[in-house]
Amino acid sequence: MTTRRSGHGPVSRLRAVPGVRAVSSYRREWLVKDVVAGVVLTTLLVPQGMAYAELAGLPPITGLYTTVLCLLGYAVCGPSRILVLGPDSSLGPMIAATVLPLVAAGGDPGRAVALASVLALMVAAIMILASVAKLGFIADLVSKPTMIGYMNGLALTILIGQLPKLLGFSVDADNLIGECAGLVRKIAEGAVVPAAAAVGVGGIVLLLVLQRFVPKVPAVLVMVVLAIAAAVVFDLGERGVGLVGVLPEGFPPFTIPQVGLSDLAPLFAGALGIALVSLADTISNASAFAARTGQKVHGNGEMAGVGAANLAAALFQGFPVSTSGSRTAVAQRAGARTQLTGVVGAALIVVMLLLAPGLFRNLPQPALAAVVITASLSLADIPGTVRLWRQRRAEFLLCFAAFAGVALLGVLPGIAIAVALSVLNVFRRAWWPYNTVLGRVPGLEGYHDVRSYPRAGQLPGLVIYRFDAPLIFANARTFRDEVRRLADADPRPAWIVVAAEPMTDVDTTAADMLAELDETLNAEGVHLVFAELKDPVRRKVERYELTRTIDAGHFFPTLEAAVTAFRLHTGAEWKAPTDGSSGSTGSTGSTGITGS
């Protein structure tokens, strides 16, 4: 009789699904808290879902479809207990920038929905494949300074784009400058609808005040209820204020979206940018809330969960989604314990669509604009930008460049610029790493940077040089030029000892450079010596056959061993530099004493 291996049967595979594990380990005492949290969360999900759908250039109802399906999809496949997914303010402009240029003249909403659903399918495929390939590290491609700049630009783009709706008119423009010009022109022409402006501005003030001083009160719900009441009491629809109107009754059927082949390339380009931003949001939010609840972050599992959420939304006329820090915080404050909170929220939205589709028919459009604008304000990080200016101007410039890319070129080019700047910044640091000369400081063990200790002692004829980076093709010339400059000092040093502990790698390009450099220096009576070279790097040096050129006796385990060997050969004694020492890498303090 054969026995099935444990862990490989269908039951074991089923138990590996996060939703199944959550059900099997669910505790009865969590039920009331999850249901209450789900009810509270729904008050935020409905208006935000509708508002972010319009931000993406889609009908408001699609925001509700998307919210329902992504919550259910993540509840089944997502590893986090309380992370909440849904339409997101940071993705809305990216979806609009991808979809709207492809929509036929006249703005057919059906085609826009189909394009957005295909976009969600592509995002799902990218996230699931990235999860299988364990590519969660891709989120690190965007550094924090460039992400701050990108989000600041996104916040400004959303703010300017929503102001016309807030004031009761529309602007037809393709970029931020055009929107700003159109906004000013329309205001000057008197296009502002006073009733719309009152609802919109009042909504923003109310949201900000409630969020600031009474954070436990569902600010969005309060504002929406008051806006609907004002629309009914003051008959705002007759005063030129746009209303949401009656939503379509029921729920959409399972739909496989269809688009033309010519649309796939631009959609895929947008999907890549959306997936990157969604991945960065997911990892950061998951890490933040896992730290609060004592859970572990499963980066690859989170990607799979977000992929499943996007897939579910795409098949029911939805659009791309991401995690939401604000909605997750609301769920947590309301007492959420598991993903049942999101399931309750999804169920309540479905009930509303089936039984009360006209519930939000009198909701003013400026109120939705107020929701989006207050969300955009939370995207901006002005204190973080100021801190970069004060602490590190180079990273502030990266931040500003990413901001300008979004503001001037658009949302999708902006994320491409942010990624490119982050990668180039890494390359820049590898290309021009910090390097310095070391000396001996009385009272301190070891050898120290002469820039920090200008009075550090030097051995005549010896230069200790530290290069703080892997030695690779990108910086091989920089290393060679610096060593050549040290060797050309007057008087010429006899040994240049490379403090190689920071060198975590030497590639073949750098190895060829070292061979040529050593031969050149030997002809001039200067010896290239290495100390503290890591064992893996030393093995690479031997594999490159560098020891044929560089004397095997010129590799030392420690700097002290190299210095002791030099002193034994030359009889040199330590001395302090003169008062005029600059402490630069060119100040070797050598006297020209030569050694073997």
mmCIF file of N, CA and C in Angstrom, residues 210-300:
data_model
loop_
_atom_site.group_PDB
_atom_site.id
_atom_site.type_symbol
_atom_site.label_atom_id
_atom_site.label_comp_id
_atom_site.label_asym_id
_atom_site.label_seq_id
_atom_site.Cartn_x
_atom_site.Cartn_y
_atom_site.Cartn_z
ATOM 1 N N LEU A 210 -12.026 67.744 10.721
ATOM 2 C CA LEU A 210 -12.391 66.507 11.400
ATOM 3 C C LEU A 210 -11.207 65.552 11.506
ATOM 4 N N GLN A 211 -10.436 65.418 10.418
ATOM 5 C CA GLN A 211 -9.280 64.518 10.449
ATOM 6 C C GLN A 211 -8.221 64.996 11.425
ATOM 7 N N ARG A 212 -8.133 66.313 11.590
ATOM 8 C CA ARG A 212 -7.103 66.857 12.467
ATOM 9 C C ARG A 212 -7.501 66.799 13.938
ATOM 10 N N PHE A 213 -8.751 67.151 14.248
ATOM 11 C CA PHE A 213 -9.143 67.306 15.644
ATOM 12 C C PHE A 213 -10.017 66.171 16.166
ATOM 13 N N VAL A 214 -10.730 65.459 15.283
ATOM 14 C CA VAL A 214 -11.570 64.338 15.735
ATOM 15 C C VAL A 214 -11.292 63.141 14.831
ATOM 16 N N PRO A 215 -10.091 62.575 14.906
ATOM 17 C CA PRO A 215 -9.699 61.533 13.949
ATOM 18 C C PRO A 215 -10.550 60.269 14.008
ATOM 19 N N LYS A 216 -11.224 60.010 15.129
ATOM 20 C CA LYS A 216 -12.026 58.794 15.231
ATOM 21 C C LYS A 216 -13.375 58.921 14.524
ATOM 22 N N VAL A 217 -13.784 60.136 14.211
ATOM 23 C CA VAL A 217 -15.045 60.345 13.494
ATOM 24 C C VAL A 217 -14.817 60.071 12.009
ATOM 25 N N PRO A 218 -15.710 59.302 11.346
ATOM 26 C CA PRO A 218 -15.561 59.047 9.905
ATOM 27 C C PRO A 218 -15.802 60.328 9.104
ATOM 28 N N ALA A 219 -14.739 61.082 8.891
ATOM 29 C CA ALA A 219 -14.862 62.424 8.305
ATOM 30 C C ALA A 219 -15.507 62.389 6.924
ATOM 31 N N VAL A 220 -15.096 61.436 6.089
ATOM 32 C CA VAL A 220 -15.634 61.374 4.731
ATOM 33 C C VAL A 220 -17.134 61.129 4.763
ATOM 34 N N LEU A 221 -17.581 60.222 5.624
ATOM 35 C CA LEU A 221 -19.016 59.935 5.726
ATOM 36 C C LEU A 221 -19.784 61.173 6.164
ATOM 37 N N VAL A 222 -19.270 61.874 7.176
ATOM 38 C CA VAL A 222 -19.941 63.077 7.662
ATOM 39 C C VAL A 222 -20.059 64.108 6.555
ATOM 40 N N MET A 223 -18.970 64.328 5.829
ATOM 41 C CA MET A 223 -18.993 65.312 4.754
ATOM 42 C C MET A 223 -19.961 64.916 3.648
ATOM 43 N N VAL A 224 -19.957 63.633 3.272
ATOM 44 C CA VAL A 224 -20.844 63.161 2.203
ATOM 45 C C VAL A 224 -22.303 63.311 2.600
ATOM 46 N N VAL A 225 -22.642 62.944 3.821
ATOM 47 C CA VAL A 225 -24.033 63.062 4.291
ATOM 48 C C VAL A 225 -24.474 64.523 4.287
ATOM 49 N N LEU A 226 -23.616 65.406 4.784
ATOM 50 C CA LEU A 226 -23.961 66.828 4.802
ATOM 51 C C LEU A 226 -24.088 67.394 3.398
ATOM 52 N N ALA A 227 -23.217 66.927 2.478
ATOM 53 C CA ALA A 227 -23.286 67.406 1.092
ATOM 54 C C ALA A 227 -24.582 66.962 0.425
ATOM 55 N N ILE A 228 -24.976 65.708 0.659
ATOM 56 C CA ILE A 228 -26.244 65.211 0.097
ATOM 57 C C ILE A 228 -27.412 65.993 0.681
ATOM 58 N N ALA A 229 -27.366 66.239 1.988
ATOM 59 C CA ALA A 229 -28.438 67.011 2.623
ATOM 60 C C ALA A 229 -28.532 68.418 2.044
ATOM 61 N N ALA A 230 -27.377 69.046 1.843
ATOM 62 C CA ALA A 230 -27.369 70.391 1.262
ATOM 63 C C ALA A 230 -27.926 70.384 -0.152
ATOM 64 N N ALA A 231 -27.592 69.324 -0.918
ATOM 65 C CA ALA A 231 -28.092 69.227 -2.294
ATOM 66 C C ALA A 231 -29.604 69.114 -2.324
ATOM 67 N N VAL A 232 -30.180 68.402 -1.351
ATOM 68 C CA VAL A 232 -31.635 68.234 -1.297
ATOM 69 C C VAL A 232 -32.315 69.507 -0.795
ATOM 70 N N VAL A 233 -31.792 70.066 0.286
ATOM 71 C CA VAL A 233 -32.424 71.233 0.912
ATOM 72 C C VAL A 233 -32.359 72.457 0.007
ATOM 73 N N PHE A 234 -31.197 72.682 -0.603
ATOM 74 C CA PHE A 234 -31.011 73.889 -1.402
ATOM 75 C C PHE A 234 -31.183 73.652 -2.899
ATOM 76 N N ASP A 235 -31.615 72.442 -3.269
ATOM 77 C CA ASP A 235 -31.855 72.109 -4.671
ATOM 78 C C ASP A 235 -30.640 72.491 -5.528
ATOM 79 N N LEU A 236 -29.465 71.978 -5.124
ATOM 80 C CA LEU A 236 -28.220 72.374 -5.785
ATOM 81 C C LEU A 236 -28.166 71.953 -7.247
ATOM 82 N N GLY A 237 -28.889 70.885 -7.593
ATOM 83 C CA GLY A 237 -28.886 70.468 -8.990
ATOM 84 C C GLY A 237 -29.412 71.539 -9.904
ATOM 85 N N GLU A 238 -30.389 72.364 -9.422
ATOM 86 C CA GLU A 238 -30.938 73.454 -10.217
ATOM 87 C C GLU A 238 -30.061 74.697 -10.171
ATOM 88 N N ARG A 239 -29.066 74.687 -9.331
ATOM 89 C CA ARG A 239 -28.152 75.831 -9.207
ATOM 90 C C ARG A 239 -26.829 75.596 -9.934
ATOM 91 N N GLY A 240 -26.812 74.609 -10.814
ATOM 92 C CA GLY A 240 -25.626 74.366 -11.634
ATOM 93 C C GLY A 240 -24.616 73.419 -11.040
ATOM 94 N N VAL A 241 -24.958 72.738 -9.949
ATOM 95 C CA VAL A 241 -24.030 71.803 -9.305
ATOM 96 C C VAL A 241 -24.270 70.405 -9.878
ATOM 97 N N GLY A 242 -23.212 69.776 -10.371
ATOM 98 C CA GLY A 242 -23.325 68.430 -10.906
ATOM 99 C C GLY A 242 -23.546 67.418 -9.808
ATOM 100 N N LEU A 243 -24.456 66.464 -10.049
ATOM 101 C CA LEU A 243 -24.750 65.412 -9.079
ATOM 102 C C LEU A 243 -24.371 64.059 -9.655
ATOM 103 N N VAL A 244 -24.084 63.091 -8.774
ATOM 104 C CA VAL A 244 -23.688 61.749 -9.216
ATOM 105 C C VAL A 244 -24.817 61.077 -9.972
ATOM 106 N N GLY A 245 -26.043 61.224 -9.509
ATOM 107 C CA GLY A 245 -27.180 60.588 -10.151
ATOM 108 C C GLY A 245 -27.363 59.154 -9.680
ATOM 109 N N VAL A 246 -28.383 58.493 -10.205
ATOM 110 C CA VAL A 246 -28.687 57.117 -9.806
ATOM 111 C C VAL A 246 -27.665 56.168 -10.415
ATOM 112 N N LEU A 247 -27.062 55.328 -9.590
ATOM 113 C CA LEU A 247 -26.091 54.357 -10.074
ATOM 114 C C LEU A 247 -26.802 53.192 -10.741
ATOM 115 N N PRO A 248 -26.135 52.510 -11.667
ATOM 116 C CA PRO A 248 -26.747 51.329 -12.293
ATOM 117 C C PRO A 248 -27.094 50.293 -11.235
ATOM 118 N N GLU A 249 -28.264 49.690 -11.393
ATOM 119 C CA GLU A 249 -28.720 48.709 -10.414
ATOM 120 C C GLU A 249 -28.064 47.361 -10.673
ATOM 121 N N GLY A 250 -27.748 46.640 -9.605
ATOM 122 C CA GLY A 250 -27.204 45.297 -9.748
ATOM 123 C C GLY A 250 -25.690 45.278 -9.823
ATOM 124 N N PHE A 251 -25.205 44.115 -10.257
ATOM 125 C CA PHE A 251 -23.761 43.882 -10.278
ATOM 126 C C PHE A 251 -23.359 43.389 -11.660
ATOM 127 N N PRO A 252 -22.193 43.774 -12.144
ATOM 128 C CA PRO A 252 -21.808 43.389 -13.511
ATOM 129 C C PRO A 252 -21.522 41.896 -13.623
ATOM 130 N N PRO A 253 -21.748 41.322 -14.793
ATOM 131 C CA PRO A 253 -21.429 39.904 -14.992
ATOM 132 C C PRO A 253 -19.939 39.700 -15.191
ATOM 133 N N PHE A 254 -19.528 38.452 -15.099
ATOM 134 C CA PHE A 254 -18.146 38.086 -15.425
ATOM 135 C C PHE A 254 -17.865 38.521 -16.860
ATOM 136 N N THR A 255 -16.809 39.316 -17.044
ATOM 137 C CA THR A 255 -16.519 39.900 -18.357
ATOM 138 C C THR A 255 -15.041 39.795 -18.665
ATOM 139 N N ILE A 256 -14.718 39.243 -19.824
ATOM 140 C CA ILE A 256 -13.335 39.252 -20.299
ATOM 141 C C ILE A 256 -13.176 40.458 -21.213
ATOM 142 N N PRO A 257 -12.448 41.480 -20.769
ATOM 143 C CA PRO A 257 -12.346 42.708 -21.567
ATOM 144 C C PRO A 257 -11.594 42.471 -22.877
ATOM 145 N N GLN A 258 -12.009 43.173 -23.900
ATOM 146 C CA GLN A 258 -11.401 43.027 -25.220
ATOM 147 C C GLN A 258 -11.005 44.393 -25.749
ATOM 148 N N VAL A 259 -9.775 44.482 -26.240
ATOM 149 C CA VAL A 259 -9.269 45.714 -26.848
ATOM 150 C C VAL A 259 -8.483 45.345 -28.101
ATOM 151 N N GLY A 260 -8.139 46.351 -28.883
ATOM 152 C CA GLY A 260 -7.377 46.105 -30.100
ATOM 153 C C GLY A 260 -5.913 45.815 -29.820
ATOM 154 N N LEU A 261 -5.253 45.135 -30.747
ATOM 155 C CA LEU A 261 -3.829 44.815 -30.587
ATOM 156 C C LEU A 261 -2.985 46.073 -30.476
ATOM 157 N N SER A 262 -3.393 47.131 -31.176
ATOM 158 C CA SER A 262 -2.612 48.374 -31.144
ATOM 159 C C SER A 262 -2.635 49.032 -29.769
ATOM 160 N N ASP A 263 -3.599 48.640 -28.931
ATOM 161 C CA ASP A 263 -3.690 49.233 -27.594
ATOM 162 C C ASP A 263 -2.784 48.545 -26.577
ATOM 163 N N LEU A 264 -2.312 47.345 -26.895
ATOM 164 C CA LEU A 264 -1.613 46.539 -25.892
ATOM 165 C C LEU A 264 -0.284 47.152 -25.462
ATOM 166 N N ALA A 265 0.483 47.683 -26.413
ATOM 167 C CA ALA A 265 1.802 48.234 -26.069
ATOM 168 C C ALA A 265 1.689 49.418 -25.108
ATOM 169 N N PRO A 266 0.865 50.451 -25.418
ATOM 170 C CA PRO A 266 0.753 51.554 -24.443
ATOM 171 C C PRO A 266 0.150 51.121 -23.112
ATOM 172 N N LEU A 267 -0.766 50.152 -23.159
ATOM 173 C CA LEU A 267 -1.328 49.659 -21.903
ATOM 174 C C LEU A 267 -0.270 48.953 -21.067
ATOM 175 N N PHE A 268 0.598 48.182 -21.716
ATOM 176 C CA PHE A 268 1.640 47.467 -20.975
ATOM 177 C C PHE A 268 2.633 48.443 -20.358
ATOM 178 N N ALA A 269 2.967 49.509 -21.079
ATOM 179 C CA ALA A 269 3.881 50.511 -20.519
ATOM 180 C C ALA A 269 3.276 51.134 -19.267
ATOM 181 N N GLY A 270 1.970 51.451 -19.330
ATOM 182 C CA GLY A 270 1.309 51.989 -18.145
ATOM 183 C C GLY A 270 1.233 50.982 -17.022
ATOM 184 N N ALA A 271 1.001 49.708 -17.380
ATOM 185 C CA ALA A 271 0.897 48.659 -16.359
ATOM 186 C C ALA A 271 2.205 48.495 -15.597
ATOM 187 N N LEU A 272 3.327 48.631 -16.276
ATOM 188 C CA LEU A 272 4.614 48.520 -15.599
ATOM 189 C C LEU A 272 4.772 49.601 -14.537
ATOM 190 N N GLY A 273 4.443 50.845 -14.913
ATOM 191 C CA GLY A 273 4.537 51.931 -13.944
ATOM 192 C C GLY A 273 3.579 51.759 -12.781
ATOM 193 N N ILE A 274 2.339 51.345 -13.087
ATOM 194 C CA ILE A 274 1.348 51.133 -12.030
ATOM 195 C C ILE A 274 1.784 50.004 -11.104
ATOM 196 N N ALA A 275 2.301 48.918 -11.688
ATOM 197 C CA ALA A 275 2.745 47.787 -10.862
ATOM 198 C C ALA A 275 3.890 48.198 -9.945
ATOM 199 N N LEU A 276 4.802 49.036 -10.433
ATOM 200 C CA LEU A 276 5.929 49.465 -9.606
ATOM 201 C C LEU A 276 5.456 50.308 -8.435
ATOM 202 N N VAL A 277 4.568 51.281 -8.701
ATOM 203 C CA VAL A 277 4.050 52.127 -7.620
ATOM 204 C C VAL A 277 3.226 51.294 -6.646
ATOM 205 N N SER A 278 2.398 50.388 -7.182
ATOM 206 C CA SER A 278 1.588 49.524 -6.320
ATOM 207 C C SER A 278 2.462 48.632 -5.454
ATOM 208 N N LEU A 279 3.540 48.104 -6.039
ATOM 209 C CA LEU A 279 4.454 47.255 -5.281
ATOM 210 C C LEU A 279 5.114 48.031 -4.151
ATOM 211 N N ALA A 280 5.583 49.253 -4.459
ATOM 212 C CA ALA A 280 6.221 50.074 -3.425
ATOM 213 C C ALA A 280 5.237 50.410 -2.308
ATOM 214 N N ASP A 281 3.994 50.766 -2.683
ATOM 215 C CA ASP A 281 2.964 51.058 -1.680
ATOM 216 C C ASP A 281 2.677 49.833 -0.817
ATOM 217 N N THR A 282 2.566 48.689 -1.487
ATOM 218 C CA THR A 282 2.199 47.468 -0.767
ATOM 219 C C THR A 282 3.264 47.070 0.240
ATOM 220 N N ILE A 283 4.520 47.095 -0.183
ATOM 221 C CA ILE A 283 5.602 46.701 0.722
ATOM 222 C C ILE A 283 5.697 47.659 1.904
ATOM 223 N N SER A 284 5.586 48.974 1.627
ATOM 224 C CA SER A 284 5.716 49.951 2.713
ATOM 225 C C SER A 284 4.535 49.856 3.674
ATOM 226 N N ASN A 285 3.306 49.750 3.139
ATOM 227 C CA ASN A 285 2.132 49.647 4.016
ATOM 228 C C ASN A 285 2.135 48.342 4.799
ATOM 229 N N ALA A 286 2.481 47.240 4.119
ATOM 230 C CA ALA A 286 2.514 45.951 4.805
ATOM 231 C C ALA A 286 3.538 45.969 5.935
ATOM 232 N N SER A 287 4.696 46.569 5.687
ATOM 233 C CA SER A 287 5.736 46.646 6.712
ATOM 234 C C SER A 287 5.274 47.481 7.897
ATOM 235 N N ALA A 288 4.634 48.621 7.603
ATOM 236 C CA ALA A 288 4.202 49.523 8.669
ATOM 237 C C ALA A 288 3.160 48.865 9.566
ATOM 238 N N PHE A 289 2.153 48.233 8.961
ATOM 239 C CA PHE A 289 1.073 47.663 9.763
ATOM 240 C C PHE A 289 1.473 46.324 10.380
ATOM 241 N N ALA A 290 2.394 45.604 9.742
ATOM 242 C CA ALA A 290 2.886 44.366 10.348
ATOM 243 C C ALA A 290 3.660 44.683 11.620
ATOM 244 N N ALA A 291 4.416 45.790 11.602
ATOM 245 C CA ALA A 291 5.164 46.180 12.793
ATOM 246 C C ALA A 291 4.219 46.509 13.946
ATOM 247 N N ARG A 292 3.064 47.077 13.634
ATOM 248 C CA ARG A 292 2.109 47.439 14.686
ATOM 249 C C ARG A 292 1.410 46.216 15.268
ATOM 250 N N THR A 293 1.163 45.223 14.432
ATOM 251 C CA THR A 293 0.378 44.062 14.866
ATOM 252 C C THR A 293 1.229 42.852 15.194
ATOM 253 N N GLY A 294 2.558 42.954 15.030
ATOM 254 C CA GLY A 294 3.431 41.841 15.354
ATOM 255 C C GLY A 294 3.454 40.748 14.300
ATOM 256 N N GLN A 295 3.014 41.049 13.082
ATOM 257 C CA GLN A 295 3.039 40.063 12.012
ATOM 258 C C GLN A 295 4.344 40.169 11.229
ATOM 259 N N LYS A 296 4.603 39.164 10.407
ATOM 260 C CA LYS A 296 5.750 39.184 9.510
ATOM 261 C C LYS A 296 5.301 39.620 8.120
ATOM 262 N N VAL A 297 6.193 40.307 7.418
ATOM 263 C CA VAL A 297 5.887 40.745 6.061
ATOM 264 C C VAL A 297 6.332 39.669 5.077
ATOM 265 N N HIS A 298 5.418 39.251 4.225
ATOM 266 C CA HIS A 298 5.728 38.280 3.180
ATOM 267 C C HIS A 298 5.647 39.011 1.845
ATOM 268 N N GLY A 299 6.765 39.580 1.422
ATOM 269 C CA GLY A 299 6.775 40.432 0.236
ATOM 270 C C GLY A 299 6.235 39.739 -1.001
ATOM 271 N N ASN A 300 6.708 38.521 -1.264
ATOM 272 C CA ASN A 300 6.249 37.801 -2.452
ATOM 273 C C ASN A 300 4.782 37.407 -2.319
#
